[in-house]
Amino acid sequence: MISGDVHATIVLGIPDSLLLKIASKMLEETYTEVDELPQDAAKEILNVMCGNICAKLSQRDLIVNLAPPKIASRTHATSLPDGYAVITSLIAVGGRFALGIFQHESA
């Protein structure tokens, strides 16, 4: 979640199989279940993406704050604030994942 002069919610949708591949590469260990460490890898990926977004916004003299990423499962009903959305599909070695940026008035 980004707050300050800009309010946005960033969502990363990644299949378990791809997350396990990415986490295994990042952490140099083989993972077969999406447990705490692969979830931490997903949060780190999102944190890097959000950090880059915040850096670009700061270059435009906007004050922004970045909250730590949270994990929500696909079965968990996640409500998003009303506002503008950009959703894109990204390709990584081993699969595709989705990135959604939802800009809204406030949290």
PDB file of N, CA, C and O in Angstrom, residues 6-84:
ATOM      1  N   VAL A   6       0.021  10.284  -3.010  1.00  0.00           N
ATOM      2  CA  VAL A   6      -0.588   9.300  -3.902  1.00  0.00           C
ATOM      3  C   VAL A   6      -1.027   8.126  -3.042  1.00  0.00           C
ATOM      4  O   VAL A   6      -0.296   7.694  -2.152  1.00  0.00           O
ATOM      5  N   HIS A   7      -2.236   7.627  -3.285  1.00  0.00           N
ATOM      6  CA  HIS A   7      -2.743   6.447  -2.573  1.00  0.00           C
ATOM      7  C   HIS A   7      -2.933   5.337  -3.602  1.00  0.00           C
ATOM      8  O   HIS A   7      -3.632   5.526  -4.595  1.00  0.00           O
ATOM      9  N   ALA A   8      -2.281   4.210  -3.365  1.00  0.00           N
ATOM     10  CA  ALA A   8      -2.395   3.101  -4.310  1.00  0.00           C
ATOM     11  C   ALA A   8      -2.237   1.774  -3.574  1.00  0.00           C
ATOM     12  O   ALA A   8      -1.549   1.687  -2.564  1.00  0.00           O
ATOM     13  N   THR A   9      -2.891   0.779  -4.107  1.00  0.00           N
ATOM     14  CA  THR A   9      -2.746  -0.591  -3.645  1.00  0.00           C
ATOM     15  C   THR A   9      -2.132  -1.369  -4.798  1.00  0.00           C
ATOM     16  O   THR A   9      -2.621  -1.291  -5.925  1.00  0.00           O
ATOM     17  N   ILE A  10      -1.063  -2.090  -4.521  1.00  0.00           N
ATOM     18  CA  ILE A  10      -0.365  -2.864  -5.531  1.00  0.00           C
ATOM     19  C   ILE A  10      -0.618  -4.336  -5.231  1.00  0.00           C
ATOM     20  O   ILE A  10      -0.425  -4.786  -4.104  1.00  0.00           O
ATOM     21  N   VAL A  11      -1.061  -5.079  -6.240  1.00  0.00           N
ATOM     22  CA  VAL A  11      -1.402  -6.489  -6.063  1.00  0.00           C
ATOM     23  C   VAL A  11      -0.566  -7.324  -7.029  1.00  0.00           C
ATOM     24  O   VAL A  11      -0.488  -7.012  -8.217  1.00  0.00           O
ATOM     25  N   LEU A  12       0.042  -8.375  -6.494  1.00  0.00           N
ATOM     26  CA  LEU A  12       0.825  -9.309  -7.291  1.00  0.00           C
ATOM     27  C   LEU A  12       0.082 -10.632  -7.300  1.00  0.00           C
ATOM     28  O   LEU A  12      -0.193 -11.199  -6.244  1.00  0.00           O
ATOM     29  N   GLY A  13      -0.298 -11.091  -8.476  1.00  0.00           N
ATOM     30  CA  GLY A  13      -0.970 -12.380  -8.621  1.00  0.00           C
ATOM     31  C   GLY A  13      -0.008 -13.352  -9.282  1.00  0.00           C
ATOM     32  O   GLY A  13       0.333 -13.175 -10.452  1.00  0.00           O
ATOM     33  N   ILE A  14       0.446 -14.333  -8.519  1.00  0.00           N
ATOM     34  CA  ILE A  14       1.474 -15.231  -9.026  1.00  0.00           C
ATOM     35  C   ILE A  14       1.093 -16.674  -8.744  1.00  0.00           C
ATOM     36  O   ILE A  14       0.735 -17.011  -7.610  1.00  0.00           O
ATOM     37  N   PRO A  15       1.115 -17.542  -9.753  1.00  0.00           N
ATOM     38  CA  PRO A  15       0.794 -18.949  -9.530  1.00  0.00           C
ATOM     39  C   PRO A  15       1.800 -19.584  -8.564  1.00  0.00           C
ATOM     40  O   PRO A  15       2.985 -19.234  -8.564  1.00  0.00           O
ATOM     41  N   ASP A  16       1.311 -20.513  -7.758  1.00  0.00           N
ATOM     42  CA  ASP A  16       2.183 -21.180  -6.795  1.00  0.00           C
ATOM     43  C   ASP A  16       3.403 -21.796  -7.457  1.00  0.00           C
ATOM     44  O   ASP A  16       4.519 -21.688  -6.937  1.00  0.00           O
ATOM     45  N   SER A  17       3.216 -22.444  -8.602  1.00  0.00           N
ATOM     46  CA  SER A  17       4.337 -23.117  -9.266  1.00  0.00           C
ATOM     47  C   SER A  17       5.437 -22.128  -9.639  1.00  0.00           C
ATOM     48  O   SER A  17       6.629 -22.410  -9.477  1.00  0.00           O
ATOM     49  N   LEU A  18       5.057 -20.940 -10.122  1.00  0.00           N
ATOM     50  CA  LEU A  18       6.045 -19.929 -10.478  1.00  0.00           C
ATOM     51  C   LEU A  18       6.689 -19.343  -9.220  1.00  0.00           C
ATOM     52  O   LEU A  18       7.900 -19.133  -9.183  1.00  0.00           O
ATOM     53  N   LEU A  19       5.893 -19.104  -8.199  1.00  0.00           N
ATOM     54  CA  LEU A  19       6.442 -18.583  -6.952  1.00  0.00           C
ATOM     55  C   LEU A  19       7.489 -19.539  -6.382  1.00  0.00           C
ATOM     56  O   LEU A  19       8.546 -19.112  -5.922  1.00  0.00           O
ATOM     57  N   LEU A  20       7.216 -20.830  -6.431  1.00  0.00           N
ATOM     58  CA  LEU A  20       8.170 -21.813  -5.916  1.00  0.00           C
ATOM     59  C   LEU A  20       9.470 -21.786  -6.717  1.00  0.00           C
ATOM     60  O   LEU A  20      10.560 -21.886  -6.143  1.00  0.00           O
ATOM     61  N   LYS A  21       9.385 -21.619  -8.033  1.00  0.00           N
ATOM     62  CA  LYS A  21      10.591 -21.530  -8.866  1.00  0.00           C
ATOM     63  C   LYS A  21      11.390 -20.277  -8.523  1.00  0.00           C
ATOM     64  O   LYS A  21      12.613 -20.320  -8.381  1.00  0.00           O
ATOM     65  N   ILE A  22      10.697 -19.152  -8.417  1.00  0.00           N
ATOM     66  CA  ILE A  22      11.373 -17.884  -8.122  1.00  0.00           C
ATOM     67  C   ILE A  22      11.993 -17.928  -6.726  1.00  0.00           C
ATOM     68  O   ILE A  22      13.144 -17.542  -6.535  1.00  0.00           O
ATOM     69  N   ALA A  23      11.237 -18.412  -5.742  1.00  0.00           N
ATOM     70  CA  ALA A  23      11.757 -18.486  -4.371  1.00  0.00           C
ATOM     71  C   ALA A  23      12.964 -19.412  -4.304  1.00  0.00           C
ATOM     72  O   ALA A  23      13.950 -19.109  -3.608  1.00  0.00           O
ATOM     73  N   SER A  24      12.922 -20.514  -5.020  1.00  0.00           N
ATOM     74  CA  SER A  24      14.048 -21.453  -5.031  1.00  0.00           C
ATOM     75  C   SER A  24      15.300 -20.788  -5.595  1.00  0.00           C
ATOM     76  O   SER A  24      16.403 -20.987  -5.075  1.00  0.00           O
ATOM     77  N   LYS A  25      15.138 -19.984  -6.646  1.00  0.00           N
ATOM     78  CA  LYS A  25      16.275 -19.262  -7.225  1.00  0.00           C
ATOM     79  C   LYS A  25      16.782 -18.173  -6.270  1.00  0.00           C
ATOM     80  O   LYS A  25      17.981 -18.042  -6.043  1.00  0.00           O
ATOM     81  N   MET A  26      15.852 -17.395  -5.721  1.00  0.00           N
ATOM     82  CA  MET A  26      16.232 -16.292  -4.840  1.00  0.00           C
ATOM     83  C   MET A  26      16.950 -16.785  -3.588  1.00  0.00           C
ATOM     84  O   MET A  26      17.923 -16.176  -3.144  1.00  0.00           O
ATOM     85  N   LEU A  27      16.445 -17.857  -3.014  1.00  0.00           N
ATOM     86  CA  LEU A  27      16.928 -18.327  -1.718  1.00  0.00           C
ATOM     87  C   LEU A  27      17.906 -19.496  -1.831  1.00  0.00           C
ATOM     88  O   LEU A  27      18.364 -20.022  -0.823  1.00  0.00           O
ATOM     89  N   GLU A  28      18.194 -19.892  -3.079  1.00  0.00           N
ATOM     90  CA  GLU A  28      19.149 -20.970  -3.356  1.00  0.00           C
ATOM     91  C   GLU A  28      18.846 -22.236  -2.556  1.00  0.00           C
ATOM     92  O   GLU A  28      19.715 -22.857  -1.967  1.00  0.00           O
ATOM     93  N   GLU A  29      17.573 -22.588  -2.562  1.00  0.00           N
ATOM     94  CA  GLU A  29      17.100 -23.800  -1.892  1.00  0.00           C
ATOM     95  C   GLU A  29      15.836 -24.246  -2.620  1.00  0.00           C
ATOM     96  O   GLU A  29      15.094 -23.415  -3.127  1.00  0.00           O
ATOM     97  N   THR A  30      15.589 -25.538  -2.688  1.00  0.00           N
ATOM     98  CA  THR A  30      14.412 -26.032  -3.391  1.00  0.00           C
ATOM     99  C   THR A  30      13.200 -25.998  -2.473  1.00  0.00           C
ATOM    100  O   THR A  30      13.240 -26.516  -1.354  1.00  0.00           O
ATOM    101  N   TYR A  31      12.118 -25.392  -2.986  1.00  0.00           N
ATOM    102  CA  TYR A  31      10.855 -25.322  -2.239  1.00  0.00           C
ATOM    103  C   TYR A  31       9.780 -26.068  -3.017  1.00  0.00           C
ATOM    104  O   TYR A  31       9.685 -25.927  -4.229  1.00  0.00           O
ATOM    105  N   THR A  32       8.976 -26.839  -2.294  1.00  0.00           N
ATOM    106  CA  THR A  32       7.894 -27.594  -2.930  1.00  0.00           C
ATOM    107  C   THR A  32       6.529 -27.184  -2.392  1.00  0.00           C
ATOM    108  O   THR A  32       5.514 -27.600  -2.920  1.00  0.00           O
ATOM    109  N   GLU A  33       6.509 -26.381  -1.334  1.00  0.00           N
ATOM    110  CA  GLU A  33       5.261 -25.876  -0.744  1.00  0.00           C
ATOM    111  C   GLU A  33       5.363 -24.371  -0.562  1.00  0.00           C
ATOM    112  O   GLU A  33       6.432 -23.854  -0.228  1.00  0.00           O
ATOM    113  N   VAL A  34       4.244 -23.707  -0.765  1.00  0.00           N
ATOM    114  CA  VAL A  34       4.210 -22.265  -0.521  1.00  0.00           C
ATOM    115  C   VAL A  34       3.976 -22.068   0.975  1.00  0.00           C
ATOM    116  O   VAL A  34       2.847 -22.047   1.448  1.00  0.00           O
ATOM    117  N   ASP A  35       5.094 -21.967   1.682  1.00  0.00           N
ATOM    118  CA  ASP A  35       5.021 -21.713   3.118  1.00  0.00           C
ATOM    119  C   ASP A  35       5.662 -20.350   3.394  1.00  0.00           C
ATOM    120  O   ASP A  35       5.723 -19.497   2.505  1.00  0.00           O
ATOM    121  N   GLU A  36       6.166 -20.150   4.581  1.00  0.00           N
ATOM    122  CA  GLU A  36       6.636 -18.829   4.992  1.00  0.00           C
ATOM    123  C   GLU A  36       7.751 -18.255   4.104  1.00  0.00           C
ATOM    124  O   GLU A  36       7.686 -17.092   3.705  1.00  0.00           O
ATOM    125  N   LEU A  37       8.769 -19.046   3.791  1.00  0.00           N
ATOM    126  CA  LEU A  37       9.887 -18.499   3.009  1.00  0.00           C
ATOM    127  C   LEU A  37       9.514 -18.146   1.580  1.00  0.00           C
ATOM    128  O   LEU A  37       9.869 -17.046   1.110  1.00  0.00           O
ATOM    129  N   PRO A  38       8.802 -18.987   0.831  1.00  0.00           N
ATOM    130  CA  PRO A  38       8.364 -18.540  -0.496  1.00  0.00           C
ATOM    131  C   PRO A  38       7.431 -17.319  -0.430  1.00  0.00           C
ATOM    132  O   PRO A  38       7.489 -16.444  -1.304  1.00  0.00           O
ATOM    133  N   GLN A  39       6.597 -17.240   0.601  1.00  0.00           N
ATOM    134  CA  GLN A  39       5.749 -16.058   0.756  1.00  0.00           C
ATOM    135  C   GLN A  39       6.602 -14.821   1.024  1.00  0.00           C
ATOM    136  O   GLN A  39       6.310 -13.738   0.509  1.00  0.00           O
ATOM    137  N   ASP A  40       7.660 -14.967   1.816  1.00  0.00           N
ATOM    138  CA  ASP A  40       8.572 -13.843   2.048  1.00  0.00           C
ATOM    139  C   ASP A  40       9.238 -13.410   0.738  1.00  0.00           C
ATOM    140  O   ASP A  40       9.458 -12.217   0.515  1.00  0.00           O
ATOM    141  N   ALA A  41       9.559 -14.368  -0.126  1.00  0.00           N
ATOM    142  CA  ALA A  41      10.147 -14.038  -1.425  1.00  0.00           C
ATOM    143  C   ALA A  41       9.155 -13.223  -2.257  1.00  0.00           C
ATOM    144  O   ALA A  41       9.541 -12.240  -2.908  1.00  0.00           O
ATOM    145  N   ALA A  42       7.877 -13.614  -2.231  1.00  0.00           N
ATOM    146  CA  ALA A  42       6.852 -12.859  -2.964  1.00  0.00           C
ATOM    147  C   ALA A  42       6.746 -11.440  -2.421  1.00  0.00           C
ATOM    148  O   ALA A  42       6.636 -10.466  -3.188  1.00  0.00           O
ATOM    149  N   LYS A  43       6.800 -11.299  -1.103  1.00  0.00           N
ATOM    150  CA  LYS A  43       6.741  -9.961  -0.499  1.00  0.00           C
ATOM    151  C   LYS A  43       7.959  -9.130  -0.895  1.00  0.00           C
ATOM    152  O   LYS A  43       7.836  -7.928  -1.130  1.00  0.00           O
ATOM    153  N   GLU A  44       9.117  -9.764  -0.980  1.00  0.00           N
ATOM    154  CA  GLU A  44      10.331  -9.040  -1.383  1.00  0.00           C
ATOM    155  C   GLU A  44      10.226  -8.573  -2.831  1.00  0.00           C
ATOM    156  O   GLU A  44      10.610  -7.449  -3.157  1.00  0.00           O
ATOM    157  N   ILE A  45       9.703  -9.421  -3.704  1.00  0.00           N
ATOM    158  CA  ILE A  45       9.504  -9.031  -5.112  1.00  0.00           C
ATOM    159  C   ILE A  45       8.589  -7.808  -5.171  1.00  0.00           C
ATOM    160  O   ILE A  45       8.874  -6.826  -5.852  1.00  0.00           O
ATOM    161  N   LEU A  46       7.479  -7.872  -4.451  1.00  0.00           N
ATOM    162  CA  LEU A  46       6.523  -6.761  -4.442  1.00  0.00           C
ATOM    163  C   LEU A  46       7.141  -5.514  -3.822  1.00  0.00           C
ATOM    164  O   LEU A  46       6.927  -4.399  -4.299  1.00  0.00           O
ATOM    165  N   ASN A  47       7.932  -5.696  -2.780  1.00  0.00           N
ATOM    166  CA  ASN A  47       8.579  -4.567  -2.125  1.00  0.00           C
ATOM    167  C   ASN A  47       9.548  -3.856  -3.075  1.00  0.00           C
ATOM    168  O   ASN A  47       9.603  -2.616  -3.112  1.00  0.00           O
ATOM    169  N   VAL A  48      10.292  -4.622  -3.865  1.00  0.00           N
ATOM    170  CA  VAL A  48      11.211  -4.026  -4.839  1.00  0.00           C
ATOM    171  C   VAL A  48      10.422  -3.248  -5.901  1.00  0.00           C
ATOM    172  O   VAL A  48      10.774  -2.111  -6.248  1.00  0.00           O
ATOM    173  N   MET A  49       9.341  -3.849  -6.400  1.00  0.00           N
ATOM    174  CA  MET A  49       8.516  -3.157  -7.404  1.00  0.00           C
ATOM    175  C   MET A  49       7.939  -1.867  -6.829  1.00  0.00           C
ATOM    176  O   MET A  49       7.998  -0.811  -7.471  1.00  0.00           O
ATOM    177  N   CYS A  50       7.383  -1.952  -5.630  1.00  0.00           N
ATOM    178  CA  CYS A  50       6.777  -0.767  -5.007  1.00  0.00           C
ATOM    179  C   CYS A  50       7.830   0.291  -4.685  1.00  0.00           C
ATOM    180  O   CYS A  50       7.573   1.491  -4.814  1.00  0.00           O
ATOM    181  N   GLY A  51       9.009  -0.159  -4.268  1.00  0.00           N
ATOM    182  CA  GLY A  51      10.091   0.782  -3.994  1.00  0.00           C
ATOM    183  C   GLY A  51      10.474   1.568  -5.237  1.00  0.00           C
ATOM    184  O   GLY A  51      10.723   2.778  -5.167  1.00  0.00           O
ATOM    185  N   ASN A  52      10.506   0.895  -6.380  1.00  0.00           N
ATOM    186  CA  ASN A  52      10.810   1.587  -7.632  1.00  0.00           C
ATOM    187  C   ASN A  52       9.705   2.568  -8.017  1.00  0.00           C
ATOM    188  O   ASN A  52       9.981   3.674  -8.486  1.00  0.00           O
ATOM    189  N   ILE A  53       8.453   2.169  -7.794  1.00  0.00           N
ATOM    190  CA  ILE A  53       7.327   3.075  -8.067  1.00  0.00           C
ATOM    191  C   ILE A  53       7.430   4.311  -7.178  1.00  0.00           C
ATOM    192  O   ILE A  53       7.293   5.443  -7.643  1.00  0.00           O
ATOM    193  N   CYS A  54       7.706   4.098  -5.885  1.00  0.00           N
ATOM    194  CA  CYS A  54       7.816   5.224  -4.946  1.00  0.00           C
ATOM    195  C   CYS A  54       8.988   6.138  -5.312  1.00  0.00           C
ATOM    196  O   CYS A  54       8.885   7.363  -5.193  1.00  0.00           O
ATOM    197  N   ALA A  55      10.100   5.557  -5.754  1.00  0.00           N
ATOM    198  CA  ALA A  55      11.251   6.369  -6.160  1.00  0.00           C
ATOM    199  C   ALA A  55      10.883   7.268  -7.333  1.00  0.00           C
ATOM    200  O   ALA A  55      11.249   8.459  -7.359  1.00  0.00           O
ATOM    201  N   LYS A  56      10.160   6.718  -8.306  1.00  0.00           N
ATOM    202  CA  LYS A  56       9.749   7.520  -9.469  1.00  0.00           C
ATOM    203  C   LYS A  56       8.789   8.637  -9.053  1.00  0.00           C
ATOM    204  O   LYS A  56       8.868   9.763  -9.548  1.00  0.00           O
ATOM    205  N   LEU A  57       7.864   8.313  -8.130  1.00  0.00           N
ATOM    206  CA  LEU A  57       6.930   9.336  -7.653  1.00  0.00           C
ATOM    207  C   LEU A  57       7.670  10.430  -6.892  1.00  0.00           C
ATOM    208  O   LEU A  57       7.358  11.621  -7.020  1.00  0.00           O
ATOM    209  N   SER A  58       8.664  10.053  -6.105  1.00  0.00           N
ATOM    210  CA  SER A  58       9.457  11.030  -5.347  1.00  0.00           C
ATOM    211  C   SER A  58      10.234  11.953  -6.270  1.00  0.00           C
ATOM    212  O   SER A  58      10.436  13.127  -5.956  1.00  0.00           O
ATOM    213  N   GLN A  59      10.666  11.443  -7.410  1.00  0.00           N
ATOM    214  CA  GLN A  59      11.367  12.278  -8.389  1.00  0.00           C
ATOM    215  C   GLN A  59      10.460  13.364  -8.944  1.00  0.00           C
ATOM    216  O   GLN A  59      10.938  14.360  -9.488  1.00  0.00           O
ATOM    217  N   ARG A  60       9.160  13.171  -8.796  1.00  0.00           N
ATOM    218  CA  ARG A  60       8.177  14.180  -9.236  1.00  0.00           C
ATOM    219  C   ARG A  60       7.743  15.057  -8.068  1.00  0.00           C
ATOM    220  O   ARG A  60       6.690  15.690  -8.103  1.00  0.00           O
ATOM    221  N   ASP A  61       8.546  15.054  -7.000  1.00  0.00           N
ATOM    222  CA  ASP A  61       8.306  15.853  -5.797  1.00  0.00           C
ATOM    223  C   ASP A  61       7.018  15.471  -5.068  1.00  0.00           C
ATOM    224  O   ASP A  61       6.387  16.310  -4.430  1.00  0.00           O
ATOM    225  N   LEU A  62       6.618  14.214  -5.184  1.00  0.00           N
ATOM    226  CA  LEU A  62       5.470  13.715  -4.439  1.00  0.00           C
ATOM    227  C   LEU A  62       5.979  13.003  -3.190  1.00  0.00           C
ATOM    228  O   LEU A  62       6.984  12.289  -3.223  1.00  0.00           O
ATOM    229  N   ILE A  63       5.298  13.216  -2.087  1.00  0.00           N
ATOM    230  CA  ILE A  63       5.650  12.547  -0.835  1.00  0.00           C
ATOM    231  C   ILE A  63       4.844  11.263  -0.759  1.00  0.00           C
ATOM    232  O   ILE A  63       3.605  11.295  -0.827  1.00  0.00           O
ATOM    233  N   VAL A  64       5.540  10.135  -0.657  1.00  0.00           N
ATOM    234  CA  VAL A  64       4.859   8.838  -0.597  1.00  0.00           C
ATOM    235  C   VAL A  64       5.454   7.985   0.526  1.00  0.00           C
ATOM    236  O   VAL A  64       6.625   8.118   0.875  1.00  0.00           O
ATOM    237  N   ASN A  65       4.621   7.144   1.082  1.00  0.00           N
ATOM    238  CA  ASN A  65       5.016   6.200   2.125  1.00  0.00           C
ATOM    239  C   ASN A  65       4.653   4.802   1.657  1.00  0.00           C
ATOM    240  O   ASN A  65       3.600   4.604   1.053  1.00  0.00           O
ATOM    241  N   LEU A  66       5.490   3.857   1.955  1.00  0.00           N
ATOM    242  CA  LEU A  66       5.285   2.483   1.526  1.00  0.00           C
ATOM    243  C   LEU A  66       5.073   1.593   2.743  1.00  0.00           C
ATOM    244  O   LEU A  66       5.918   1.535   3.630  1.00  0.00           O
ATOM    245  N   ALA A  67       3.935   0.918   2.788  1.00  0.00           N
ATOM    246  CA  ALA A  67       3.654  -0.034   3.867  1.00  0.00           C
ATOM    247  C   ALA A  67       4.187  -1.410   3.467  1.00  0.00           C
ATOM    248  O   ALA A  67       4.262  -1.727   2.273  1.00  0.00           O
ATOM    249  N   PRO A  68       4.563  -2.237   4.430  1.00  0.00           N
ATOM    250  CA  PRO A  68       5.049  -3.578   4.103  1.00  0.00           C
ATOM    251  C   PRO A  68       3.984  -4.393   3.375  1.00  0.00           C
ATOM    252  O   PRO A  68       2.789  -4.284   3.678  1.00  0.00           O
ATOM    253  N   PRO A  69       4.401  -5.221   2.411  1.00  0.00           N
ATOM    254  CA  PRO A  69       3.446  -6.065   1.679  1.00  0.00           C
ATOM    255  C   PRO A  69       2.761  -7.080   2.596  1.00  0.00           C
ATOM    256  O   PRO A  69       3.319  -7.494   3.607  1.00  0.00           O
ATOM    257  N   LYS A  70       1.557  -7.469   2.211  1.00  0.00           N
ATOM    258  CA  LYS A  70       0.793  -8.492   2.931  1.00  0.00           C
ATOM    259  C   LYS A  70       0.447  -9.607   1.956  1.00  0.00           C
ATOM    260  O   LYS A  70       0.311  -9.382   0.762  1.00  0.00           O
ATOM    261  N   ILE A  71       0.261 -10.803   2.485  1.00  0.00           N
ATOM    262  CA  ILE A  71      -0.132 -11.956   1.679  1.00  0.00           C
ATOM    263  C   ILE A  71      -1.629 -12.188   1.852  1.00  0.00           C
ATOM    264  O   ILE A  71      -2.135 -12.221   2.976  1.00  0.00           O
ATOM    265  N   ALA A  72      -2.330 -12.327   0.744  1.00  0.00           N
ATOM    266  CA  ALA A  72      -3.745 -12.712   0.742  1.00  0.00           C
ATOM    267  C   ALA A  72      -3.893 -13.858  -0.245  1.00  0.00           C
ATOM    268  O   ALA A  72      -3.432 -13.764  -1.381  1.00  0.00           O
ATOM    269  N   SER A  73      -4.501 -14.943   0.182  1.00  0.00           N
ATOM    270  CA  SER A  73      -4.652 -16.088  -0.713  1.00  0.00           C
ATOM    271  C   SER A  73      -5.755 -15.831  -1.725  1.00  0.00           C
ATOM    272  O   SER A  73      -6.599 -14.957  -1.534  1.00  0.00           O
ATOM    273  N   ARG A  74      -5.751 -16.634  -2.781  1.00  0.00           N
ATOM    274  CA  ARG A  74      -6.794 -16.491  -3.808  1.00  0.00           C
ATOM    275  C   ARG A  74      -8.177 -16.752  -3.251  1.00  0.00           C
ATOM    276  O   ARG A  74      -9.154 -16.244  -3.764  1.00  0.00           O
ATOM    277  N   THR A  75      -8.256 -17.587  -2.236  1.00  0.00           N
ATOM    278  CA  THR A  75      -9.568 -17.904  -1.674  1.00  0.00           C
ATOM    279  C   THR A  75     -10.048 -16.829  -0.719  1.00  0.00           C
ATOM    280  O   THR A  75     -11.196 -16.811  -0.327  1.00  0.00           O
ATOM    281  N   HIS A  76      -9.164 -15.916  -0.356  1.00  0.00           N
ATOM    282  CA  HIS A  76      -9.503 -14.828   0.558  1.00  0.00           C
ATOM    283  C   HIS A  76     -10.140 -13.707  -0.253  1.00  0.00           C
ATOM    284  O   HIS A  76      -9.582 -13.252  -1.246  1.00  0.00           O
ATOM    285  N   ALA A  77     -11.309 -13.265   0.161  1.00  0.00           N
ATOM    286  CA  ALA A  77     -11.975 -12.161  -0.545  1.00  0.00           C
ATOM    287  C   ALA A  77     -11.252 -10.865  -0.198  1.00  0.00           C
ATOM    288  O   ALA A  77     -11.260 -10.431   0.938  1.00  0.00           O
ATOM    289  N   THR A  78     -10.586 -10.294  -1.173  1.00  0.00           N
ATOM    290  CA  THR A  78      -9.829  -9.069  -0.955  1.00  0.00           C
ATOM    291  C   THR A  78     -10.609  -7.918  -1.562  1.00  0.00           C
ATOM    292  O   THR A  78     -10.908  -7.928  -2.743  1.00  0.00           O
ATOM    293  N   SER A  79     -10.933  -6.935  -0.737  1.00  0.00           N
ATOM    294  CA  SER A  79     -11.649  -5.778  -1.272  1.00  0.00           C
ATOM    295  C   SER A  79     -10.640  -4.692  -1.607  1.00  0.00           C
ATOM    296  O   SER A  79      -9.673  -4.475  -0.888  1.00  0.00           O
ATOM    297  N   LEU A  80     -10.858  -4.052  -2.725  1.00  0.00           N
ATOM    298  CA  LEU A  80      -9.995  -2.980  -3.179  1.00  0.00           C
ATOM    299  C   LEU A  80     -10.802  -1.696  -3.245  1.00  0.00           C
ATOM    300  O   LEU A  80     -11.983  -1.711  -3.596  1.00  0.00           O
ATOM    301  N   PRO A  81     -10.183  -0.575  -2.903  1.00  0.00           N
ATOM    302  CA  PRO A  81     -10.907   0.697  -2.953  1.00  0.00           C
ATOM    303  C   PRO A  81     -11.297   1.060  -4.381  1.00  0.00           C
ATOM    304  O   PRO A  81     -10.650   0.636  -5.337  1.00  0.00           O
ATOM    305  N   ASP A  82     -12.360   1.843  -4.515  1.00  0.00           N
ATOM    306  CA  ASP A  82     -12.759   2.342  -5.825  1.00  0.00           C
ATOM    307  C   ASP A  82     -11.693   3.301  -6.346  1.00  0.00           C
ATOM    308  O   ASP A  82     -11.080   4.031  -5.585  1.00  0.00           O
ATOM    309  N   GLY A  83     -11.486   3.300  -7.640  1.00  0.00           N
ATOM    310  CA  GLY A  83     -10.515   4.204  -8.236  1.00  0.00           C
ATOM    311  C   GLY A  83     -10.073   3.691  -9.589  1.00  0.00           C
ATOM    312  O   GLY A  83     -10.774   2.914 -10.231  1.00  0.00           O
ATOM    313  N   TYR A  84      -8.907   4.130 -10.025  1.00  0.00           N
ATOM    314  CA  TYR A  84      -8.357   3.730 -11.315  1.00  0.00           C
ATOM    315  C   TYR A  84      -7.476   2.508 -11.145  1.00  0.00           C
ATOM    316  O   TYR A  84      -6.806   2.347 -10.132  1.00  0.00           O
TER     317      TYR A  84
END
